[in-house]
PDB file of C-alpha atoms in Angstrom:
ATOM      1  CA  UNK A  27     -37.271 -29.974 -31.278  1.00  0.00           C
ATOM      2  CA  UNK A  28     -34.420 -27.938 -31.947  1.00  0.00           C
ATOM      3  CA  UNK A  29     -35.918 -24.360 -32.896  1.00  0.00           C
ATOM      4  CA  UNK A  30     -38.270 -24.298 -29.963  1.00  0.00           C
ATOM      5  CA  UNK A  31     -35.663 -25.197 -26.960  1.00  0.00           C
ATOM      6  CA  UNK A  32     -33.445 -22.533 -29.657  1.00  0.00           C
ATOM      7  CA  UNK A  33     -36.097 -20.025 -29.035  1.00  0.00           C
ATOM      8  CA  UNK A  34     -36.291 -20.637 -25.426  1.00  0.00           C
ATOM      9  CA  UNK A  35     -32.880 -19.966 -24.755  1.00  0.00           C
ATOM     10  CA  UNK A  36     -33.144 -16.673 -25.770  1.00  0.00           C
ATOM     11  CA  UNK A  37     -36.307 -15.487 -24.410  1.00  0.00           C
ATOM     12  CA  UNK A  38     -34.725 -16.649 -21.361  1.00  0.00           C
ATOM     13  CA  UNK A  39     -31.815 -14.715 -22.244  1.00  0.00           C
ATOM     14  CA  UNK A  40     -34.013 -11.834 -23.189  1.00  0.00           C
ATOM     15  CA  UNK A  41     -35.834 -12.202 -19.669  1.00  0.00           C
ATOM     16  CA  UNK A  42     -32.289 -11.777 -18.273  1.00  0.00           C
ATOM     17  CA  UNK A  43     -31.120  -9.290 -19.747  1.00  0.00           C
ATOM     18  CA  UNK A  44     -33.930  -6.574 -19.076  1.00  0.00           C
ATOM     19  CA  UNK A  45     -34.123  -7.488 -15.892  1.00  0.00           C
ATOM     20  CA  UNK A  46     -29.975  -6.692 -15.575  1.00  0.00           C
ATOM     21  CA  UNK A  47     -30.574  -4.008 -17.720  1.00  0.00           C
ATOM     22  CA  UNK A  48     -33.911  -2.503 -15.289  1.00  0.00           C
ATOM     23  CA  UNK A  49     -31.996  -3.832 -12.324  1.00  0.00           C
ATOM     24  CA  UNK A  50     -28.580  -1.171 -13.210  1.00  0.00           C
ATOM     25  CA  UNK A  51     -30.568   1.445 -14.449  1.00  0.00           C
ATOM     26  CA  UNK A  52     -32.149   1.658 -10.601  1.00  0.00           C
ATOM     27  CA  UNK A  53     -28.922   0.867  -8.618  1.00  0.00           C
ATOM     28  CA  UNK A  54     -28.056   4.469 -11.357  1.00  0.00           C
ATOM     29  CA  UNK A  55     -30.844   6.768  -9.815  1.00  0.00           C
ATOM     30  CA  UNK A  56     -30.199   6.019  -6.192  1.00  0.00           C
ATOM     31  CA  UNK A  57     -26.553   6.695  -6.805  1.00  0.00           C
ATOM     32  CA  UNK A  58     -27.176   9.872  -8.760  1.00  0.00           C
ATOM     33  CA  UNK A  59     -30.015  10.778  -6.164  1.00  0.00           C
ATOM     34  CA  UNK A  60     -27.709   9.737  -3.161  1.00  0.00           C
ATOM     35  CA  UNK A  61     -24.566  11.869  -5.332  1.00  0.00           C
ATOM     36  CA  UNK A  62     -26.406  15.488  -5.942  1.00  0.00           C
ATOM     37  CA  UNK A  63     -28.195  14.926  -1.610  1.00  0.00           C
ATOM     38  CA  UNK A  64     -24.536  15.136  -0.522  1.00  0.00           C
ATOM     39  CA  UNK A  65     -23.960  17.221  -3.262  1.00  0.00           C
ATOM     40  CA  UNK A  66     -26.821  20.501  -1.954  1.00  0.00           C
ATOM     41  CA  UNK A  67     -25.396  19.844   2.420  1.00  0.00           C
ATOM     42  CA  UNK A  68     -22.032  19.480   0.753  1.00  0.00           C
ATOM     43  CA  UNK A  69     -22.215  23.615  -0.320  1.00  0.00           C
ATOM     44  CA  UNK A  70     -23.858  24.955   3.011  1.00  0.00           C
ATOM     45  CA  UNK A  71     -22.108  23.356   5.110  1.00  0.00           C
ATOM     46  CA  UNK A  72     -20.750  26.816   6.871  1.00  0.00           C
ATOM     47  CA  UNK A  73     -15.801  26.247   6.552  1.00  0.00           C
ATOM     48  CA  UNK A  74     -14.446  24.245   9.509  1.00  0.00           C
ATOM     49  CA  UNK A  75     -10.887  24.647  11.493  1.00  0.00           C
ATOM     50  CA  UNK A  76      -8.060  22.703   8.723  1.00  0.00           C
ATOM     51  CA  UNK A  77      -5.113  23.730  10.410  1.00  0.00           C
ATOM     52  CA  UNK A  78      -5.390  20.619  12.289  1.00  0.00           C
ATOM     53  CA  UNK A  79      -4.280  18.728   8.725  1.00  0.00           C
ATOM     54  CA  UNK A  80      -1.602  16.815   7.686  1.00  0.00           C
ATOM     55  CA  UNK A  81       0.706  19.977   6.105  1.00  0.00           C
ATOM     56  CA  UNK A  82       3.670  19.127   4.688  1.00  0.00           C
ATOM     57  CA  UNK A  83       6.516  21.702   5.351  1.00  0.00           C
ATOM     58  CA  UNK A  84       9.134  21.611   2.365  1.00  0.00           C
ATOM     59  CA  UNK A  85      12.654  21.771   3.626  1.00  0.00           C
ATOM     60  CA  UNK A  86      15.071  22.101   1.099  1.00  0.00           C
ATOM     61  CA  UNK A  87      18.493  21.955   4.111  1.00  0.00           C
ATOM     62  CA  UNK A  88      17.355  17.837   3.494  1.00  0.00           C
ATOM     63  CA  UNK A  89      17.514  18.124  -0.475  1.00  0.00           C
ATOM     64  CA  UNK A  90      20.484  19.103  -3.431  1.00  0.00           C
ATOM     65  CA  UNK A  91      19.956  21.954  -3.400  1.00  0.00           C
ATOM     66  CA  UNK A  92      23.975  23.268  -5.351  1.00  0.00           C
ATOM     67  CA  UNK A  93      24.666  24.204  -9.219  1.00  0.00           C
ATOM     68  CA  UNK A  94      24.976  21.639 -10.961  1.00  0.00           C
ATOM     69  CA  UNK A  95      26.745  20.914 -14.261  1.00  0.00           C
ATOM     70  CA  UNK A  96      23.136  19.289 -16.014  1.00  0.00           C
ATOM     71  CA  UNK A  97      20.706  22.973 -16.709  1.00  0.00           C
ATOM     72  CA  UNK A  98      17.865  20.386 -16.867  1.00  0.00           C
ATOM     73  CA  UNK A  99      18.864  18.907 -12.989  1.00  0.00           C
ATOM     74  CA  UNK A 100      19.482  22.581 -12.336  1.00  0.00           C
ATOM     75  CA  UNK A 101      15.561  24.270 -13.356  1.00  0.00           C
ATOM     76  CA  UNK A 102      13.885  21.164 -11.550  1.00  0.00           C
ATOM     77  CA  UNK A 103      15.652  22.678  -8.876  1.00  0.00           C
ATOM     78  CA  UNK A 104      14.809  25.630  -9.374  1.00  0.00           C
ATOM     79  CA  UNK A 105      11.643  24.747  -9.890  1.00  0.00           C
ATOM     80  CA  UNK A 106      11.156  22.640  -6.344  1.00  0.00           C
ATOM     81  CA  UNK A 107      12.580  25.916  -4.431  1.00  0.00           C
ATOM     82  CA  UNK A 108      10.062  28.237  -5.773  1.00  0.00           C
ATOM     83  CA  UNK A 109       7.573  26.072  -4.001  1.00  0.00           C
ATOM     84  CA  UNK A 110       9.163  27.090  -1.088  1.00  0.00           C
ATOM     85  CA  UNK A 111       6.801  29.531   1.717  1.00  0.00           C
ATOM     86  CA  UNK A 112       3.935  27.525  -0.441  1.00  0.00           C
ATOM     87  CA  UNK A 113       0.977  25.517   1.945  1.00  0.00           C
ATOM     88  CA  UNK A 114       0.709  21.007   1.026  1.00  0.00           C
ATOM     89  CA  UNK A 115      -1.815  17.926   2.249  1.00  0.00           C
ATOM     90  CA  UNK A 116      -2.667  15.091  -0.036  1.00  0.00           C
ATOM     91  CA  UNK A 117      -5.996  15.773  -0.205  1.00  0.00           C
ATOM     92  CA  UNK A 118      -6.850  12.816  -3.213  1.00  0.00           C
ATOM     93  CA  UNK A 119      -8.790  10.365  -1.606  1.00  0.00           C
ATOM     94  CA  UNK A 120     -11.262  13.018  -1.522  1.00  0.00           C
ATOM     95  CA  UNK A 121     -14.253  14.176  -3.338  1.00  0.00           C
ATOM     96  CA  UNK A 122     -15.063  17.975  -3.739  1.00  0.00           C
ATOM     97  CA  UNK A 123     -18.617  16.844  -1.808  1.00  0.00           C
ATOM     98  CA  UNK A 124     -16.924  14.742   0.410  1.00  0.00           C
ATOM     99  CA  UNK A 125     -13.546  18.227   1.241  1.00  0.00           C
ATOM    100  CA  UNK A 126     -16.296  20.167   0.943  1.00  0.00           C
ATOM    101  CA  UNK A 127     -19.237  18.096   3.252  1.00  0.00           C
ATOM    102  CA  UNK A 128     -15.589  17.376   6.176  1.00  0.00           C
ATOM    103  CA  UNK A 129     -14.323  21.219   5.671  1.00  0.00           C
ATOM    104  CA  UNK A 130     -17.082  23.637   3.987  1.00  0.00           C
ATOM    105  CA  UNK A 131     -17.624  25.191   1.256  1.00  0.00           C
ATOM    106  CA  UNK A 132     -15.534  28.077   1.791  1.00  0.00           C
ATOM    107  CA  UNK A 133     -12.655  25.938   1.905  1.00  0.00           C
ATOM    108  CA  UNK A 134     -13.053  24.429  -1.418  1.00  0.00           C
ATOM    109  CA  UNK A 135     -10.700  26.100  -2.937  1.00  0.00           C
ATOM    110  CA  UNK A 136      -7.431  26.672  -0.855  1.00  0.00           C
ATOM    111  CA  UNK A 137      -7.678  23.347   0.131  1.00  0.00           C
ATOM    112  CA  UNK A 138      -7.487  22.528  -3.965  1.00  0.00           C
ATOM    113  CA  UNK A 139      -5.147  24.745  -4.080  1.00  0.00           C
ATOM    114  CA  UNK A 140      -1.958  22.864  -1.385  1.00  0.00           C
ATOM    115  CA  UNK A 141      -3.714  19.020  -2.762  1.00  0.00           C
ATOM    116  CA  UNK A 142      -2.312  20.680  -6.573  1.00  0.00           C
ATOM    117  CA  UNK A 143       0.494  22.145  -4.541  1.00  0.00           C
ATOM    118  CA  UNK A 144       1.659  18.764  -3.353  1.00  0.00           C
ATOM    119  CA  UNK A 145       1.097  17.480  -6.117  1.00  0.00           C
ATOM    120  CA  UNK A 146       3.159  19.286  -8.055  1.00  0.00           C
ATOM    121  CA  UNK A 147       5.739  19.417  -5.026  1.00  0.00           C
ATOM    122  CA  UNK A 148       5.482  14.884  -4.969  1.00  0.00           C
ATOM    123  CA  UNK A 149       5.827  14.836  -9.361  1.00  0.00           C
ATOM    124  CA  UNK A 150       8.779  17.503  -9.797  1.00  0.00           C
ATOM    125  CA  UNK A 151      10.604  15.106  -6.808  1.00  0.00           C
ATOM    126  CA  UNK A 152      10.237  12.376  -9.485  1.00  0.00           C
ATOM    127  CA  UNK A 153      11.209  13.683 -12.121  1.00  0.00           C
ATOM    128  CA  UNK A 154      14.303  15.787 -10.767  1.00  0.00           C
ATOM    129  CA  UNK A 155      15.638  12.491  -8.978  1.00  0.00           C
ATOM    130  CA  UNK A 156      15.180  10.209 -12.367  1.00  0.00           C
ATOM    131  CA  UNK A 157      17.108  13.321 -13.949  1.00  0.00           C
ATOM    132  CA  UNK A 158      20.327  12.819 -10.985  1.00  0.00           C
ATOM    133  CA  UNK A 159      19.842   8.799 -11.989  1.00  0.00           C
ATOM    134  CA  UNK A 160      20.087   9.299 -15.601  1.00  0.00           C
ATOM    135  CA  UNK A 161      23.338  10.742 -15.333  1.00  0.00           C
ATOM    136  CA  UNK A 162      23.907   8.305 -12.476  1.00  0.00           C
ATOM    137  CA  UNK A 163      24.477  10.642  -9.227  1.00  0.00           C
ATOM    138  CA  UNK A 164      22.827   8.152  -7.718  1.00  0.00           C
ATOM    139  CA  UNK A 165      24.244   9.017  -4.393  1.00  0.00           C
ATOM    140  CA  UNK A 166      21.475  12.659  -4.800  1.00  0.00           C
ATOM    141  CA  UNK A 167      18.660   9.693  -6.580  1.00  0.00           C
ATOM    142  CA  UNK A 168      18.706   8.827  -2.716  1.00  0.00           C
ATOM    143  CA  UNK A 169      18.399  11.978  -1.674  1.00  0.00           C
ATOM    144  CA  UNK A 170      15.168  13.179  -3.582  1.00  0.00           C
ATOM    145  CA  UNK A 171      14.168   9.986  -3.072  1.00  0.00           C
ATOM    146  CA  UNK A 172      14.212   9.579   0.202  1.00  0.00           C
ATOM    147  CA  UNK A 173      13.089  12.881   1.207  1.00  0.00           C
ATOM    148  CA  UNK A 174      10.384  11.574  -1.108  1.00  0.00           C
ATOM    149  CA  UNK A 175       8.880   8.686   1.090  1.00  0.00           C
ATOM    150  CA  UNK A 176       9.246  11.127   4.052  1.00  0.00           C
ATOM    151  CA  UNK A 177       6.243  13.379   3.015  1.00  0.00           C
ATOM    152  CA  UNK A 178       4.580   9.693   1.297  1.00  0.00           C
ATOM    153  CA  UNK A 179       4.262  10.579  -2.081  1.00  0.00           C
ATOM    154  CA  UNK A 180       1.986   8.883  -3.472  1.00  0.00           C
ATOM    155  CA  UNK A 181       3.888   7.690  -6.908  1.00  0.00           C
ATOM    156  CA  UNK A 182       4.424   4.542  -6.780  1.00  0.00           C
ATOM    157  CA  UNK A 183       7.589   5.684  -9.449  1.00  0.00           C
ATOM    158  CA  UNK A 184       9.741   6.915  -6.184  1.00  0.00           C
ATOM    159  CA  UNK A 185       9.042   4.020  -4.179  1.00  0.00           C
ATOM    160  CA  UNK A 186       9.937   1.625  -7.284  1.00  0.00           C
ATOM    161  CA  UNK A 187      14.092   3.345  -8.395  1.00  0.00           C
ATOM    162  CA  UNK A 188      14.260   4.121  -3.992  1.00  0.00           C
ATOM    163  CA  UNK A 189      13.849   0.150  -4.288  1.00  0.00           C
ATOM    164  CA  UNK A 190      15.494  -0.641  -7.172  1.00  0.00           C
ATOM    165  CA  UNK A 191      18.382   1.678  -5.725  1.00  0.00           C
ATOM    166  CA  UNK A 192      18.434  -0.194  -2.295  1.00  0.00           C
ATOM    167  CA  UNK A 193      18.295  -4.125  -4.288  1.00  0.00           C
ATOM    168  CA  UNK A 194      21.882  -2.666  -6.026  1.00  0.00           C
ATOM    169  CA  UNK A 195      23.352  -1.493  -2.876  1.00  0.00           C
ATOM    170  CA  UNK A 196      22.782  -5.096  -1.133  1.00  0.00           C
ATOM    171  CA  UNK A 197      20.317  -3.210   1.533  1.00  0.00           C
ATOM    172  CA  UNK A 198      17.230  -5.591   2.371  1.00  0.00           C
ATOM    173  CA  UNK A 199      16.183  -3.716   5.315  1.00  0.00           C
ATOM    174  CA  UNK A 200      16.425  -0.183   3.723  1.00  0.00           C
ATOM    175  CA  UNK A 201      13.551  -2.011   1.631  1.00  0.00           C
ATOM    176  CA  UNK A 202      11.446  -3.619   4.061  1.00  0.00           C
ATOM    177  CA  UNK A 203      11.477  -0.500   5.481  1.00  0.00           C
ATOM    178  CA  UNK A 204      10.361   1.563   2.631  1.00  0.00           C
ATOM    179  CA  UNK A 205       7.156  -0.729   2.277  1.00  0.00           C
ATOM    180  CA  UNK A 206       6.781  -0.573   5.953  1.00  0.00           C
ATOM    181  CA  UNK A 207       5.884   2.899   4.519  1.00  0.00           C
ATOM    182  CA  UNK A 208       3.513   2.673   2.427  1.00  0.00           C
ATOM    183  CA  UNK A 209       0.164   2.409   4.660  1.00  0.00           C
ATOM    184  CA  UNK A 210       1.066   5.872   5.964  1.00  0.00           C
ATOM    185  CA  UNK A 211       0.309   6.471   2.215  1.00  0.00           C
ATOM    186  CA  UNK A 212      -2.557   7.369  -0.263  1.00  0.00           C
ATOM    187  CA  UNK A 213      -0.845   5.169  -3.259  1.00  0.00           C
ATOM    188  CA  UNK A 214      -3.699   3.328  -4.493  1.00  0.00           C
ATOM    189  CA  UNK A 215      -3.460  -0.287  -4.734  1.00  0.00           C
ATOM    190  CA  UNK A 216      -0.534  -0.340  -2.066  1.00  0.00           C
ATOM    191  CA  UNK A 217      -1.435  -4.480  -1.306  1.00  0.00           C
ATOM    192  CA  UNK A 218      -0.243  -4.625  -5.365  1.00  0.00           C
ATOM    193  CA  UNK A 219       2.844  -1.834  -4.479  1.00  0.00           C
ATOM    194  CA  UNK A 220       4.423  -4.393  -1.571  1.00  0.00           C
ATOM    195  CA  UNK A 221       3.767  -7.427  -3.098  1.00  0.00           C
ATOM    196  CA  UNK A 222       6.306  -5.679  -5.939  1.00  0.00           C
ATOM    197  CA  UNK A 223       8.311  -4.384  -2.967  1.00  0.00           C
ATOM    198  CA  UNK A 224       8.585  -7.614  -1.381  1.00  0.00           C
ATOM    199  CA  UNK A 225       9.519  -9.536  -4.232  1.00  0.00           C
ATOM    200  CA  UNK A 226      12.115  -6.949  -5.270  1.00  0.00           C
ATOM    201  CA  UNK A 227      13.630  -7.537  -1.502  1.00  0.00           C
ATOM    202  CA  UNK A 228      13.626 -12.064  -2.046  1.00  0.00           C
ATOM    203  CA  UNK A 229      15.645 -11.271  -5.335  1.00  0.00           C
ATOM    204  CA  UNK A 230      18.456 -11.047  -3.676  1.00  0.00           C
TER     205      UNK A 230
END
């Protein structure tokens, strides 16, 4: 009796697997069709106004721009300084197709440039701050990190490092303010980051 039962179970498994493969194939086909329909529509969307986007203005007065004994710090500073006058906007939550549909295909290159500028800015700010921190120049570290938070940086390390510094300074209220700023960002897994910072705050 064992052999027939095993055969039936094997047959049922094969039937189930075949069904799942076909179901997945249909879902993928439908998804691909929807994508190409949206892509086709996006390529005919006319240029739209992009002046009201949430642009970031680089404010060098809020950053430690003085010369430092460390050449690496000066190098990061110079990288930031060269960005002055550029346009920055975080569009990381939108695909190229979505950008074209919403703002027009003619704006895609421009918007991609602005988004790339933003990514480079927040990444450079983080590296700059980390260098200051490695040299135990905490005040400048905080100055840079707080500025990054003010422009809604989506670099998670920025929030972790700043929260750690706030903990060392015994200022839990600032960690709370940091937590409250996260929903305004385009960070992925916001809830996870909020929990991590909350754990830091409650570990006093």
